[in-house]
Amino acid sequence: MDILTLLLIVPVLTVIAIIISRTQNQIRMSAAVGMGIQLIQTVNLIFAYLAERRNGNIDDMLFVKSWMWFKSFNIQFSIGVDGISVALIALTGIVIFTGVLTSWKVDNLSKEFFISLIVLTTGVFGFFISLDLFTMFLFFELAVIPMYLLIGVWGSGPKEYAAMKLTLMLMGASALLLLGILGLYVNSSAAPGGLMTFNIIELSKLNIPIEVQRIFFPMLFIGFGVLGALFPFHTWSPDGHSSAPTAVSMLHAGVLMKMGGYGCLRVAMFLMPDAANEMGWIFIVLTSISVVYGAFGAIVQKDLKYINAYSSVSHCGLVLFAILMSDKISTNGAVLQMISHGLMTALFFALIGMIYERTHTRDIRFMGGLMKVIPFLAVGYMIAGLASLGLPGLSGFVAEMNIFVGAFQHADTFHRIATVVVCSSIVITAVYILRVVATLLLGPVKNNDFNLIKDAIWFERATVVILIIAIAGIGMAPMWLSDFISNSLNPIINKLSMIK
Amino acid sequence: MDFGQFLYMRHEIILSALALIVLIMEISSDKKSKANIIPVLVALFFINTVAGFLPVETGSLFGGMYKTTALIILMKNILNAGVLIVFIQSAGWLKSNFTGNDNIGGYFFIVISSLIGMDFMISAGNFLMFYIGLELATIPLAALVASEKLKERSAEAGVKLILSAALSSGILLYGLSLLYGTNGSLYFDNIASSFQNNSLQVLAFIFIFTGIAFKISIVPFHLWTADVYEGAPVNITSFLSVISKASAVFILIILLFTVFRGIEGIWNSVLYFTSVLTMTIGNLFAIRQKNIKRFLAFSSIAQAGFIPLGIIGGSALGFSSVVYFVLIYLFSNLGAFGVVAAITNKTGKESIDEYNGLYSTNKGLSLVMMLSLFSLAGIPPVAGFFGKFFLFTSAAKQGYYLLVFIALINATVSLYYYLLVVKAMFINKNDVPIETIKNDGYTKLGLIICTIGIIAIGFAGIIFDYINSLTFGIK
């Protein structure tokens, strides 16, 4: 069995194991073991990938496999990875494993909870290994729909409203996306009446006429952009993230939003470079607004989850912004930012969930001095915050540095101004992060009940430690990851820069 | 004449034999043994469905009045499979409602007659045969719809159905007479070859289209649908919404691709507008429904609006997509109706609000319902996703991007109301949820078949490729 197919088979087996489990303990053990194996697999994939590269394999995509699925439409089940997808798969592996750990205490319909969670993950893994737009779209929708039940059943607050809003907005986006995909497909035959294809590699070799690109590029970019919280389509994100249960917020902000960035890069920009060049400025304006608006939004929020959701809008806006700059350094930064933000936001949401379980409030006005009562969680929160505001030595710094340096390579006024505007978010981010850290963690203990709460237990500690190791690892040795990614960026960047 | 040729009509012959067997059993059995008709009929019909797949020669009979092709046989097999599921699902209802003097055999006889009519209609090579088949398919249905004698709404629905059916056949006949007047023939082949595209013939087409549109409940000919679906017993509603509709879709697409090929430009625009209207109106009304049967009625109207996406442009690939879509629609809708039937027949509850908290008491039913609704909404990994995707792809291939876009928006809207039902079952709280229902073997079997169909048909690429191999050469 080859290494990529196993990434899909293990979650399916895990779901089966959960279905036949009887007790609560069996259910969560099968989930944890299954996702643990999945995590090992993703690490194994990294080494297999590196070994293959060392052996001199210079194909754009490795481990490529294709099976004909619907012959009449030339739809194939086609999988393969490059450095970008391997990195994102590893991210997914870490986030889902820690997500399962944080959900250890879910006891309301836990079987259904873990099944939905793992079905969702299957969609994410499938999305990242797909080389065929049909399967990619299939996995995209598969990753979105369990979210409805996950938020609706196990969420908190205005969960029904949030679940419906999130699902409909993302499905509406997938409608645009599908139209864009069909536009690519129909225009993919070399000669009239020739065989059409959904395959990304084959599509990238074609020269799709600029008139066609002008129509379908915005659809593809917005379609994926909605998932990446592109302004003004980001409104599902704060509501959805704040109502979702902890593990789902982690997965959604940590991984699903990255599908948006990955899709924009791999499909919209890569396959329609002319239109990306021509119309990119519209989206640069929108993403700049995302970055700054998200950061300002985070300043005024009082609910921890809302603060982090707006901060996600800001950080994911930065990913899209960097991709649109279509410079090699900035795009490299975009991928680093995806990984870094994925880990950091997963850590944030995990910690918020743990704090909420203890304090029963997420409103920062009622909290303070947590450092004194739950030092472990408080330190974790501080590290996440510092990574978020880009402290050197943690992952956020590397990513943002790359993005801003890369973006500044553009010499024209428009790009310069946009870059300066986006750079200002560094300061605003520092404001809201430090404000939260100060009111939440430092100072006197505001509520006497808080003196009784206990610090993290084993599975919570495990979650926090795994995520912090990953964040610090990237911060300390960024070149390792960066090399890994940047070789794979070459085909995309070459295609984009050929146009100029 | 070689009598072996009669085997072309194998489907109809076996069905007629089945109808006779039912009648004989009905007469010869006393009150106690009447319930035995159900297992015997289900078993016989199962054999019939399987036998339908045996290879058979194709050709035409009676000087071209009747013809079969591999594709037509496939359509008949799809209808057979649907009716088999309907039979299995209605067993419980028959047992509880048709006691005493009511004849269970009558139900089977009427459904089989209607199915024979549909088979003849699809196989027609002449408009007379087509019309006879159509009437045979429709008129018995009114009796079925009104079969719950003690319920006023059932009788009312029966009258509504027969009136609208009569009106639509009147319009259809008028179209046929115009067509005969301008061509001098009722044979499909003759009409197709001598089509002159004059305005009288176009008018004839519009009338004929209208007549069939009534059966598929395409907007603006849908007004009878919700009332009849609501009034009829659930198992009959599922027959109406699936089998009856599927057969009408099949004959519509056959007529458009053969007889009316000459005015493709006209039927393309007719389909374009009716499709947009049907999807949009079906969806908007479905959102507001409180009764699950009316809800499914409008959902099935909206579903019918997607079908023209495959027909439009007249490509062979579109034809296959429509057949494939109908096949998936059949399993999905029968799944949904199967759950509704199981609940309504046991508890009499029909309101969506009463489905609140269903998952806490009836896990299996809720899951089947959710899968069916997701399939109708076109969510992967269930089959509806593939059906819709292929319809959209065929339409996009013909260049109808705007239509695809409208359809996609509608698909998103439809997701909203399907999710409302999912929400009721899984999320909403209810102090007195529907009690745990103990389903008999038939109901379970019916639901299991539907679930397997919903999951397997999408992934099995071979099914679509098989259908597509049959449509090869059309156009």
Short mmCIF file of N, CA and C in Angstrom, two decimals, chain A residues 194-254:
data_model
loop_
_atom_site.label_atom_id
_atom_site.label_comp_id
_atom_site.label_asym_id
_atom_site.label_seq_id
_atom_site.Cartn_x
_atom_site.Cartn_y
_atom_site.Cartn_z
N GLY A 194 -11.35 17.76 -28.11
CA GLY A 194 -10.35 16.89 -27.50
C GLY A 194 -10.74 16.49 -26.09
N LEU A 195 -9.89 15.66 -25.50
CA LEU A 195 -10.17 15.16 -24.17
C LEU A 195 -9.98 16.28 -23.14
N MET A 196 -10.99 16.46 -22.29
CA MET A 196 -10.86 17.47 -21.24
C MET A 196 -10.32 16.82 -19.98
N THR A 197 -9.77 17.63 -19.10
CA THR A 197 -9.15 17.03 -17.92
C THR A 197 -9.36 17.89 -16.69
N PHE A 198 -9.39 17.21 -15.53
CA PHE A 198 -9.44 17.90 -14.25
C PHE A 198 -8.07 17.88 -13.58
N ASN A 199 -7.09 17.25 -14.24
CA ASN A 199 -5.82 17.02 -13.58
C ASN A 199 -4.99 18.30 -13.48
N ILE A 200 -4.53 18.62 -12.27
CA ILE A 200 -3.86 19.90 -12.06
C ILE A 200 -2.56 19.97 -12.85
N ILE A 201 -1.81 18.86 -12.87
CA ILE A 201 -0.53 18.90 -13.57
C ILE A 201 -0.74 19.15 -15.06
N GLU A 202 -1.74 18.44 -15.62
CA GLU A 202 -1.98 18.64 -17.05
C GLU A 202 -2.52 20.04 -17.32
N LEU A 203 -3.39 20.51 -16.42
CA LEU A 203 -3.95 21.85 -16.62
C LEU A 203 -2.85 22.91 -16.58
N SER A 204 -1.83 22.67 -15.74
CA SER A 204 -0.81 23.70 -15.59
C SER A 204 0.06 23.81 -16.83
N LYS A 205 0.03 22.79 -17.69
CA LYS A 205 0.84 22.86 -18.90
C LYS A 205 0.12 23.60 -20.02
N LEU A 206 -1.15 23.86 -19.82
CA LEU A 206 -1.93 24.50 -20.89
C LEU A 206 -1.81 26.00 -20.84
N ASN A 207 -2.09 26.62 -21.96
CA ASN A 207 -2.22 28.06 -21.96
C ASN A 207 -3.69 28.40 -22.13
N ILE A 208 -4.31 28.66 -21.03
CA ILE A 208 -5.74 28.98 -21.09
C ILE A 208 -5.88 30.44 -21.51
N PRO A 209 -6.75 30.72 -22.49
CA PRO A 209 -6.86 32.08 -23.00
C PRO A 209 -7.19 33.09 -21.89
N ILE A 210 -6.65 34.26 -22.01
CA ILE A 210 -6.82 35.28 -20.98
C ILE A 210 -8.29 35.64 -20.77
N GLU A 211 -9.10 35.59 -21.84
CA GLU A 211 -10.52 35.96 -21.69
C GLU A 211 -11.19 34.99 -20.72
N VAL A 212 -10.84 33.71 -20.88
CA VAL A 212 -11.42 32.70 -20.01
C VAL A 212 -10.92 32.91 -18.58
N GLN A 213 -9.64 33.18 -18.45
CA GLN A 213 -9.07 33.37 -17.11
C GLN A 213 -9.74 34.52 -16.38
N ARG A 214 -10.01 35.59 -17.14
CA ARG A 214 -10.63 36.76 -16.50
C ARG A 214 -11.96 36.41 -15.86
N ILE A 215 -12.69 35.48 -16.50
CA ILE A 215 -14.00 35.12 -15.93
C ILE A 215 -13.83 34.21 -14.72
N PHE A 216 -12.94 33.22 -14.85
CA PHE A 216 -12.96 32.16 -13.85
C PHE A 216 -11.96 32.37 -12.71
N PHE A 217 -10.94 33.20 -12.93
CA PHE A 217 -10.00 33.41 -11.83
C PHE A 217 -10.68 33.99 -10.59
N PRO A 218 -11.50 35.04 -10.74
CA PRO A 218 -12.13 35.58 -9.52
C PRO A 218 -13.00 34.54 -8.83
N MET A 219 -13.67 33.68 -9.62
CA MET A 219 -14.52 32.67 -8.98
C MET A 219 -13.68 31.72 -8.14
N LEU A 220 -12.58 31.25 -8.73
CA LEU A 220 -11.74 30.32 -7.99
C LEU A 220 -11.13 31.00 -6.78
N PHE A 221 -10.65 32.23 -6.98
CA PHE A 221 -9.98 32.88 -5.86
C PHE A 221 -10.96 33.19 -4.73
N ILE A 222 -12.14 33.70 -5.09
CA ILE A 222 -13.11 33.98 -4.03
C ILE A 222 -13.59 32.67 -3.41
N GLY A 223 -13.83 31.66 -4.26
CA GLY A 223 -14.31 30.37 -3.76
C GLY A 223 -13.39 29.83 -2.68
N PHE A 224 -12.09 29.83 -2.95
CA PHE A 224 -11.15 29.38 -1.91
C PHE A 224 -10.96 30.46 -0.85
N GLY A 225 -11.01 31.73 -1.31
CA GLY A 225 -10.75 32.84 -0.39
C GLY A 225 -11.74 32.90 0.76
N VAL A 226 -13.00 32.52 0.50
CA VAL A 226 -13.97 32.55 1.59
C VAL A 226 -13.51 31.65 2.73
N LEU A 227 -12.97 30.50 2.36
CA LEU A 227 -12.47 29.59 3.40
C LEU A 227 -11.24 30.19 4.08
N GLY A 228 -10.49 31.02 3.33
CA GLY A 228 -9.34 31.69 3.92
C GLY A 228 -9.71 33.02 4.54
N ALA A 229 -11.01 33.23 4.80
CA ALA A 229 -11.49 34.45 5.48
C ALA A 229 -11.11 35.72 4.74
N LEU A 230 -11.38 35.74 3.43
CA LEU A 230 -11.13 36.93 2.64
C LEU A 230 -12.22 37.97 2.93
N PHE A 231 -11.80 39.19 3.24
CA PHE A 231 -12.78 40.26 3.43
C PHE A 231 -13.50 40.49 2.11
N PRO A 232 -14.79 40.70 2.02
CA PRO A 232 -15.80 40.77 3.07
C PRO A 232 -16.53 39.45 3.30
N PHE A 233 -15.89 38.34 3.00
CA PHE A 233 -16.58 37.05 3.17
C PHE A 233 -16.10 36.32 4.42
N HIS A 234 -15.57 37.08 5.38
CA HIS A 234 -14.96 36.44 6.54
C HIS A 234 -15.96 36.25 7.67
N THR A 235 -17.20 36.76 7.51
CA THR A 235 -18.07 36.88 8.68
C THR A 235 -18.45 35.54 9.30
N TRP A 236 -18.33 34.44 8.54
CA TRP A 236 -18.63 33.15 9.14
C TRP A 236 -17.62 32.79 10.22
N SER A 237 -16.40 33.34 10.06
CA SER A 237 -15.31 32.85 10.88
C SER A 237 -15.45 33.20 12.37
N PRO A 238 -15.66 34.47 12.75
CA PRO A 238 -15.79 34.74 14.19
C PRO A 238 -16.96 33.99 14.82
N ASP A 239 -18.12 33.99 14.16
CA ASP A 239 -19.28 33.29 14.73
C ASP A 239 -19.01 31.80 14.84
N GLY A 240 -18.49 31.24 13.75
CA GLY A 240 -18.27 29.80 13.72
C GLY A 240 -17.24 29.37 14.75
N HIS A 241 -16.12 30.08 14.80
CA HIS A 241 -15.06 29.66 15.71
C HIS A 241 -15.46 29.80 17.17
N SER A 242 -16.25 30.85 17.45
CA SER A 242 -16.55 31.04 18.86
C SER A 242 -17.62 30.08 19.33
N SER A 243 -18.48 29.60 18.42
CA SER A 243 -19.52 28.67 18.87
C SER A 243 -19.05 27.23 18.87
N ALA A 244 -17.99 26.94 18.12
CA ALA A 244 -17.60 25.55 17.94
C ALA A 244 -16.97 24.99 19.22
N PRO A 245 -17.08 23.67 19.41
CA PRO A 245 -16.34 23.06 20.52
C PRO A 245 -14.84 23.16 20.26
N THR A 246 -14.05 23.01 21.32
CA THR A 246 -12.62 23.31 21.24
C THR A 246 -11.90 22.65 20.06
N ALA A 247 -12.06 21.34 19.96
CA ALA A 247 -11.30 20.62 18.94
C ALA A 247 -11.68 21.11 17.55
N VAL A 248 -12.96 21.47 17.40
CA VAL A 248 -13.43 21.90 16.08
C VAL A 248 -12.88 23.28 15.75
N SER A 249 -12.83 24.16 16.75
CA SER A 249 -12.20 25.46 16.50
C SER A 249 -10.76 25.28 16.10
N MET A 250 -10.07 24.36 16.80
CA MET A 250 -8.67 24.11 16.48
C MET A 250 -8.51 23.67 15.04
N LEU A 251 -9.32 22.68 14.66
CA LEU A 251 -9.22 22.16 13.31
C LEU A 251 -9.62 23.20 12.29
N HIS A 252 -10.67 23.94 12.62
CA HIS A 252 -11.18 24.86 11.62
C HIS A 252 -10.22 26.00 11.38
N ALA A 253 -9.79 26.64 12.47
CA ALA A 253 -8.87 27.76 12.29
C ALA A 253 -7.50 27.25 11.91
N GLY A 254 -7.13 26.10 12.46
CA GLY A 254 -5.78 25.61 12.23
C GLY A 254 -5.58 24.99 10.88
#
